[in-house]
């Protein structure tokens, strides 16, 4: 597979305002409080990958969550392409939620830039989202560790944002 440039230097050109704007455009982060968003902005990483780079290998331990800033990522399970993800889509959350091995491989399809969230930040900042995601993963996965489809994720996040907004309006959960 290809090589990773994982260039933090070039990504440092992305301003805090640009990072904030990008995060606010991703449905997963839209329900975060201003404080949570600030913490996330200060603790995210930005990695770049060349075409063909294996970002996540099926069966490996998971320590990061990824949100695609630019480019496309192919998700494969047992060598079979399942879906292609693009800007604003994310991957790597399942292993963090379930403390499990990676259920699929994710490969850069052309140059890719990802915002990355380490396990500790994911747990700290995204705890409410993690709980809802965990319920979803538990409900919709089976013993064979099937990978969820992109359409299910999109439906899920519309529901999560709605539930979290209802929680905020009623003063919490």
PDB file of C-alpha atoms in Angstrom:
ATOM      1  CA  UNK A   1       0.000   0.000   0.000  1.00  0.00           C
ATOM      2  CA  UNK A   2       1.017   3.656  -0.246  1.00  0.00           C
ATOM      3  CA  UNK A   3       2.963   5.722   2.216  1.00  0.00           C
ATOM      4  CA  UNK A   4       1.723   8.207   4.754  1.00  0.00           C
ATOM      5  CA  UNK A   5       2.932  11.749   4.692  1.00  0.00           C
ATOM      6  CA  UNK A   6       1.193  12.361   8.021  1.00  0.00           C
ATOM      7  CA  UNK A   7       2.291  15.949   7.754  1.00  0.00           C
ATOM      8  CA  UNK A   8       1.381  17.894  10.842  1.00  0.00           C
ATOM      9  CA  UNK A   9       3.410  20.875   9.612  1.00  0.00           C
ATOM     10  CA  UNK A  10       1.326  21.544   6.515  1.00  0.00           C
ATOM     11  CA  UNK A  11      -1.847  21.128   8.518  1.00  0.00           C
ATOM     12  CA  UNK A  12      -0.692  23.731  11.032  1.00  0.00           C
ATOM     13  CA  UNK A  13      -1.623  26.212   8.314  1.00  0.00           C
ATOM     14  CA  UNK A  14      -5.266  25.379   9.044  1.00  0.00           C
ATOM     15  CA  UNK A  15      -6.369  28.094  11.436  1.00  0.00           C
ATOM     16  CA  UNK A  16      -8.358  27.539  14.596  1.00  0.00           C
ATOM     17  CA  UNK A  17     -11.269  29.281  12.877  1.00  0.00           C
ATOM     18  CA  UNK A  18     -11.074  26.895   9.908  1.00  0.00           C
ATOM     19  CA  UNK A  19     -10.900  23.880  12.226  1.00  0.00           C
ATOM     20  CA  UNK A  20     -13.876  25.181  14.206  1.00  0.00           C
ATOM     21  CA  UNK A  21     -15.851  25.802  11.018  1.00  0.00           C
ATOM     22  CA  UNK A  22     -15.084  22.291   9.762  1.00  0.00           C
ATOM     23  CA  UNK A  23     -16.045  20.661  13.083  1.00  0.00           C
ATOM     24  CA  UNK A  24     -19.324  22.582  13.180  1.00  0.00           C
ATOM     25  CA  UNK A  25     -20.127  21.331   9.657  1.00  0.00           C
ATOM     26  CA  UNK A  26     -19.918  17.683  10.781  1.00  0.00           C
ATOM     27  CA  UNK A  27     -23.245  16.461  12.241  1.00  0.00           C
ATOM     28  CA  UNK A  28     -21.440  14.419  14.899  1.00  0.00           C
ATOM     29  CA  UNK A  29     -20.016  17.581  16.503  1.00  0.00           C
ATOM     30  CA  UNK A  30     -22.965  19.957  16.068  1.00  0.00           C
ATOM     31  CA  UNK A  31     -24.430  19.201  19.486  1.00  0.00           C
ATOM     32  CA  UNK A  32     -21.221  19.895  21.418  1.00  0.00           C
ATOM     33  CA  UNK A  33     -21.227  22.761  23.893  1.00  0.00           C
ATOM     34  CA  UNK A  34     -18.889  25.687  23.249  1.00  0.00           C
ATOM     35  CA  UNK A  35     -16.584  24.360  25.990  1.00  0.00           C
ATOM     36  CA  UNK A  36     -16.496  20.855  24.495  1.00  0.00           C
ATOM     37  CA  UNK A  37     -15.859  22.296  21.033  1.00  0.00           C
ATOM     38  CA  UNK A  38     -12.941  24.416  22.338  1.00  0.00           C
ATOM     39  CA  UNK A  39     -11.408  21.367  24.051  1.00  0.00           C
ATOM     40  CA  UNK A  40     -11.793  19.348  20.869  1.00  0.00           C
ATOM     41  CA  UNK A  41     -10.271  22.085  18.677  1.00  0.00           C
ATOM     42  CA  UNK A  42      -7.241  22.291  20.961  1.00  0.00           C
ATOM     43  CA  UNK A  43      -6.703  18.520  21.068  1.00  0.00           C
ATOM     44  CA  UNK A  44      -7.393  17.226  17.545  1.00  0.00           C
ATOM     45  CA  UNK A  45      -4.660  16.113  15.198  1.00  0.00           C
ATOM     46  CA  UNK A  46      -4.513  16.538  11.444  1.00  0.00           C
ATOM     47  CA  UNK A  47      -2.935  13.767   9.370  1.00  0.00           C
ATOM     48  CA  UNK A  48      -2.360  13.440   5.631  1.00  0.00           C
ATOM     49  CA  UNK A  49      -2.161  10.166   3.720  1.00  0.00           C
ATOM     50  CA  UNK A  50      -1.018   9.348   0.194  1.00  0.00           C
ATOM     51  CA  UNK A  51      -3.087   7.331  -2.262  1.00  0.00           C
ATOM     52  CA  UNK A  52      -3.259   3.679  -1.225  1.00  0.00           C
ATOM     53  CA  UNK A  53      -2.062   4.238   2.354  1.00  0.00           C
ATOM     54  CA  UNK A  54      -3.524   1.764   4.841  1.00  0.00           C
ATOM     55  CA  UNK A  55      -4.892   4.108   7.530  1.00  0.00           C
ATOM     56  CA  UNK A  56      -6.537   1.388   9.638  1.00  0.00           C
ATOM     57  CA  UNK A  57      -5.838  -2.347   9.406  1.00  0.00           C
ATOM     58  CA  UNK A  58      -8.642  -4.798  10.182  1.00  0.00           C
ATOM     59  CA  UNK A  59      -7.835  -6.641  13.421  1.00  0.00           C
ATOM     60  CA  UNK A  60      -5.513  -3.978  14.876  1.00  0.00           C
ATOM     61  CA  UNK A  61      -6.154  -2.222  18.183  1.00  0.00           C
ATOM     62  CA  UNK A  62      -7.851   1.156  17.840  1.00  0.00           C
ATOM     63  CA  UNK A  63      -6.504   4.324  19.431  1.00  0.00           C
ATOM     64  CA  UNK A  64      -7.898   7.060  17.146  1.00  0.00           C
ATOM     65  CA  UNK A  65     -11.139   8.252  15.619  1.00  0.00           C
ATOM     66  CA  UNK A  66     -10.928   9.873  12.156  1.00  0.00           C
ATOM     67  CA  UNK A  67     -13.019  12.514  10.376  1.00  0.00           C
ATOM     68  CA  UNK A  68     -12.256  13.056   6.692  1.00  0.00           C
ATOM     69  CA  UNK A  69     -11.383  16.676   5.911  1.00  0.00           C
ATOM     70  CA  UNK A  70     -10.583  16.098   2.235  1.00  0.00           C
ATOM     71  CA  UNK A  71     -10.359  13.097  -0.042  1.00  0.00           C
ATOM     72  CA  UNK A  72     -11.903   9.640  -0.079  1.00  0.00           C
ATOM     73  CA  UNK A  73     -11.366   6.554   2.062  1.00  0.00           C
ATOM     74  CA  UNK A  74     -12.288   3.005   1.053  1.00  0.00           C
ATOM     75  CA  UNK A  75     -13.599   0.752   3.826  1.00  0.00           C
ATOM     76  CA  UNK A  76     -12.798  -2.938   3.275  1.00  0.00           C
ATOM     77  CA  UNK A  77     -13.618  -6.036   5.295  1.00  0.00           C
ATOM     78  CA  UNK A  78     -11.753  -9.246   4.510  1.00  0.00           C
ATOM     79  CA  UNK A  79     -10.437  -7.603   1.315  1.00  0.00           C
ATOM     80  CA  UNK A  80     -13.914  -6.713   0.003  1.00  0.00           C
ATOM     81  CA  UNK A  81     -14.847  -3.048  -0.521  1.00  0.00           C
ATOM     82  CA  UNK A  82     -17.876  -2.119   1.572  1.00  0.00           C
ATOM     83  CA  UNK A  83     -18.197   1.631   1.127  1.00  0.00           C
ATOM     84  CA  UNK A  84     -16.349   4.813   0.176  1.00  0.00           C
ATOM     85  CA  UNK A  85     -16.305   7.666   2.651  1.00  0.00           C
ATOM     86  CA  UNK A  86     -15.750  11.344   1.828  1.00  0.00           C
ATOM     87  CA  UNK A  87     -15.461  14.777   3.465  1.00  0.00           C
ATOM     88  CA  UNK A  88     -17.280  14.956   6.801  1.00  0.00           C
ATOM     89  CA  UNK A  89     -17.591  11.174   7.084  1.00  0.00           C
ATOM     90  CA  UNK A  90     -15.803   9.412   9.917  1.00  0.00           C
ATOM     91  CA  UNK A  91     -14.378   6.040  10.803  1.00  0.00           C
ATOM     92  CA  UNK A  92     -12.586   4.271  13.631  1.00  0.00           C
ATOM     93  CA  UNK A  93     -15.206   4.916  16.304  1.00  0.00           C
ATOM     94  CA  UNK A  94     -16.338   1.317  16.729  1.00  0.00           C
ATOM     95  CA  UNK A  95     -13.038   0.063  18.171  1.00  0.00           C
ATOM     96  CA  UNK A  96     -12.992   2.970  20.639  1.00  0.00           C
ATOM     97  CA  UNK A  97     -16.586   2.467  21.755  1.00  0.00           C
ATOM     98  CA  UNK A  98     -16.369  -1.287  22.155  1.00  0.00           C
ATOM     99  CA  UNK A  99     -12.690  -1.468  23.216  1.00  0.00           C
ATOM    100  CA  UNK A 100     -12.360  -3.983  20.433  1.00  0.00           C
ATOM    101  CA  UNK A 101     -10.141  -4.669  17.432  1.00  0.00           C
ATOM    102  CA  UNK A 102     -10.664  -2.758  14.185  1.00  0.00           C
ATOM    103  CA  UNK A 103     -13.596  -4.338  12.325  1.00  0.00           C
ATOM    104  CA  UNK A 104     -12.457  -3.199   8.865  1.00  0.00           C
ATOM    105  CA  UNK A 105      -9.514  -1.721   6.993  1.00  0.00           C
ATOM    106  CA  UNK A 106      -9.601   1.880   5.773  1.00  0.00           C
ATOM    107  CA  UNK A 107      -7.464   2.862   2.789  1.00  0.00           C
ATOM    108  CA  UNK A 108      -6.808   6.281   1.237  1.00  0.00           C
ATOM    109  CA  UNK A 109      -8.280   6.511  -2.283  1.00  0.00           C
ATOM    110  CA  UNK A 110      -6.150   9.407  -3.454  1.00  0.00           C
ATOM    111  CA  UNK A 111      -4.669  12.058  -1.167  1.00  0.00           C
ATOM    112  CA  UNK A 112      -6.583  12.245   2.135  1.00  0.00           C
ATOM    113  CA  UNK A 113      -6.508  14.641   5.087  1.00  0.00           C
ATOM    114  CA  UNK A 114      -8.129  13.532   8.322  1.00  0.00           C
ATOM    115  CA  UNK A 115      -8.851  15.223  11.573  1.00  0.00           C
ATOM    116  CA  UNK A 116      -7.909  12.711  14.285  1.00  0.00           C
ATOM    117  CA  UNK A 117      -9.214  12.364  17.813  1.00  0.00           C
ATOM    118  CA  UNK A 118      -7.216  10.242  20.278  1.00  0.00           C
ATOM    119  CA  UNK A 119      -9.031   7.742  22.506  1.00  0.00           C
ATOM    120  CA  UNK A 120      -8.754   9.901  25.666  1.00  0.00           C
ATOM    121  CA  UNK A 121     -10.175  12.972  23.908  1.00  0.00           C
ATOM    122  CA  UNK A 122     -12.895  10.883  22.259  1.00  0.00           C
ATOM    123  CA  UNK A 123     -13.888   9.557  25.691  1.00  0.00           C
ATOM    124  CA  UNK A 124     -13.694  12.943  27.439  1.00  0.00           C
ATOM    125  CA  UNK A 125     -15.248  15.286  24.886  1.00  0.00           C
ATOM    126  CA  UNK A 126     -17.601  12.991  23.017  1.00  0.00           C
ATOM    127  CA  UNK A 127     -19.015  11.089  26.005  1.00  0.00           C
ATOM    128  CA  UNK A 128     -22.660  11.864  25.185  1.00  0.00           C
ATOM    129  CA  UNK A 129     -22.188  10.985  21.548  1.00  0.00           C
ATOM    130  CA  UNK A 130     -20.168   7.911  22.554  1.00  0.00           C
ATOM    131  CA  UNK A 131     -23.061   6.644  24.705  1.00  0.00           C
ATOM    132  CA  UNK A 132     -25.543   6.999  21.854  1.00  0.00           C
ATOM    133  CA  UNK A 133     -23.087   5.498  19.371  1.00  0.00           C
ATOM    134  CA  UNK A 134     -22.434   2.631  21.767  1.00  0.00           C
ATOM    135  CA  UNK A 135     -26.153   1.869  22.011  1.00  0.00           C
ATOM    136  CA  UNK A 136     -26.336   1.900  18.220  1.00  0.00           C
ATOM    137  CA  UNK A 137     -23.308  -0.349  17.777  1.00  0.00           C
ATOM    138  CA  UNK A 138     -24.686  -2.793  20.366  1.00  0.00           C
ATOM    139  CA  UNK A 139     -28.104  -2.849  18.690  1.00  0.00           C
ATOM    140  CA  UNK A 140     -27.007  -3.162  15.073  1.00  0.00           C
ATOM    141  CA  UNK A 141     -23.908  -5.353  15.200  1.00  0.00           C
ATOM    142  CA  UNK A 142     -23.782  -9.087  15.708  1.00  0.00           C
ATOM    143  CA  UNK A 143     -21.246 -11.631  16.914  1.00  0.00           C
ATOM    144  CA  UNK A 144     -19.551 -11.568  13.498  1.00  0.00           C
ATOM    145  CA  UNK A 145     -18.638  -7.889  14.061  1.00  0.00           C
ATOM    146  CA  UNK A 146     -20.405  -6.750  10.903  1.00  0.00           C
ATOM    147  CA  UNK A 147     -19.482  -3.279   9.722  1.00  0.00           C
ATOM    148  CA  UNK A 148     -22.376  -0.855   9.594  1.00  0.00           C
ATOM    149  CA  UNK A 149     -23.309   0.745   6.304  1.00  0.00           C
ATOM    150  CA  UNK A 150     -22.811   4.423   5.606  1.00  0.00           C
ATOM    151  CA  UNK A 151     -26.536   4.971   5.126  1.00  0.00           C
ATOM    152  CA  UNK A 152     -27.200   3.610   8.618  1.00  0.00           C
ATOM    153  CA  UNK A 153     -24.564   5.967  10.035  1.00  0.00           C
ATOM    154  CA  UNK A 154     -26.116   8.975   8.321  1.00  0.00           C
ATOM    155  CA  UNK A 155     -29.530   8.068   9.695  1.00  0.00           C
ATOM    156  CA  UNK A 156     -27.998   7.509  13.124  1.00  0.00           C
ATOM    157  CA  UNK A 157     -26.363  10.919  13.266  1.00  0.00           C
ATOM    158  CA  UNK A 158     -29.482  12.744  12.228  1.00  0.00           C
ATOM    159  CA  UNK A 159     -31.172  10.977  15.158  1.00  0.00           C
ATOM    160  CA  UNK A 160     -28.280  11.640  17.561  1.00  0.00           C
ATOM    161  CA  UNK A 161     -28.194  15.357  16.798  1.00  0.00           C
ATOM    162  CA  UNK A 162     -31.962  15.502  17.281  1.00  0.00           C
ATOM    163  CA  UNK A 163     -31.793  13.619  20.623  1.00  0.00           C
ATOM    164  CA  UNK A 164     -28.934  15.738  21.937  1.00  0.00           C
ATOM    165  CA  UNK A 165     -30.712  18.941  20.961  1.00  0.00           C
ATOM    166  CA  UNK A 166     -33.846  17.745  22.760  1.00  0.00           C
ATOM    167  CA  UNK A 167     -31.674  17.009  25.806  1.00  0.00           C
ATOM    168  CA  UNK A 168     -30.214  20.532  25.706  1.00  0.00           C
ATOM    169  CA  UNK A 169     -33.674  22.085  25.398  1.00  0.00           C
ATOM    170  CA  UNK A 170     -34.977  20.147  28.412  1.00  0.00           C
ATOM    171  CA  UNK A 171     -31.944  21.038  30.536  1.00  0.00           C
ATOM    172  CA  UNK A 172     -30.068  17.773  30.077  1.00  0.00           C
ATOM    173  CA  UNK A 173     -30.805  14.111  29.675  1.00  0.00           C
TER     174      UNK A 173
END
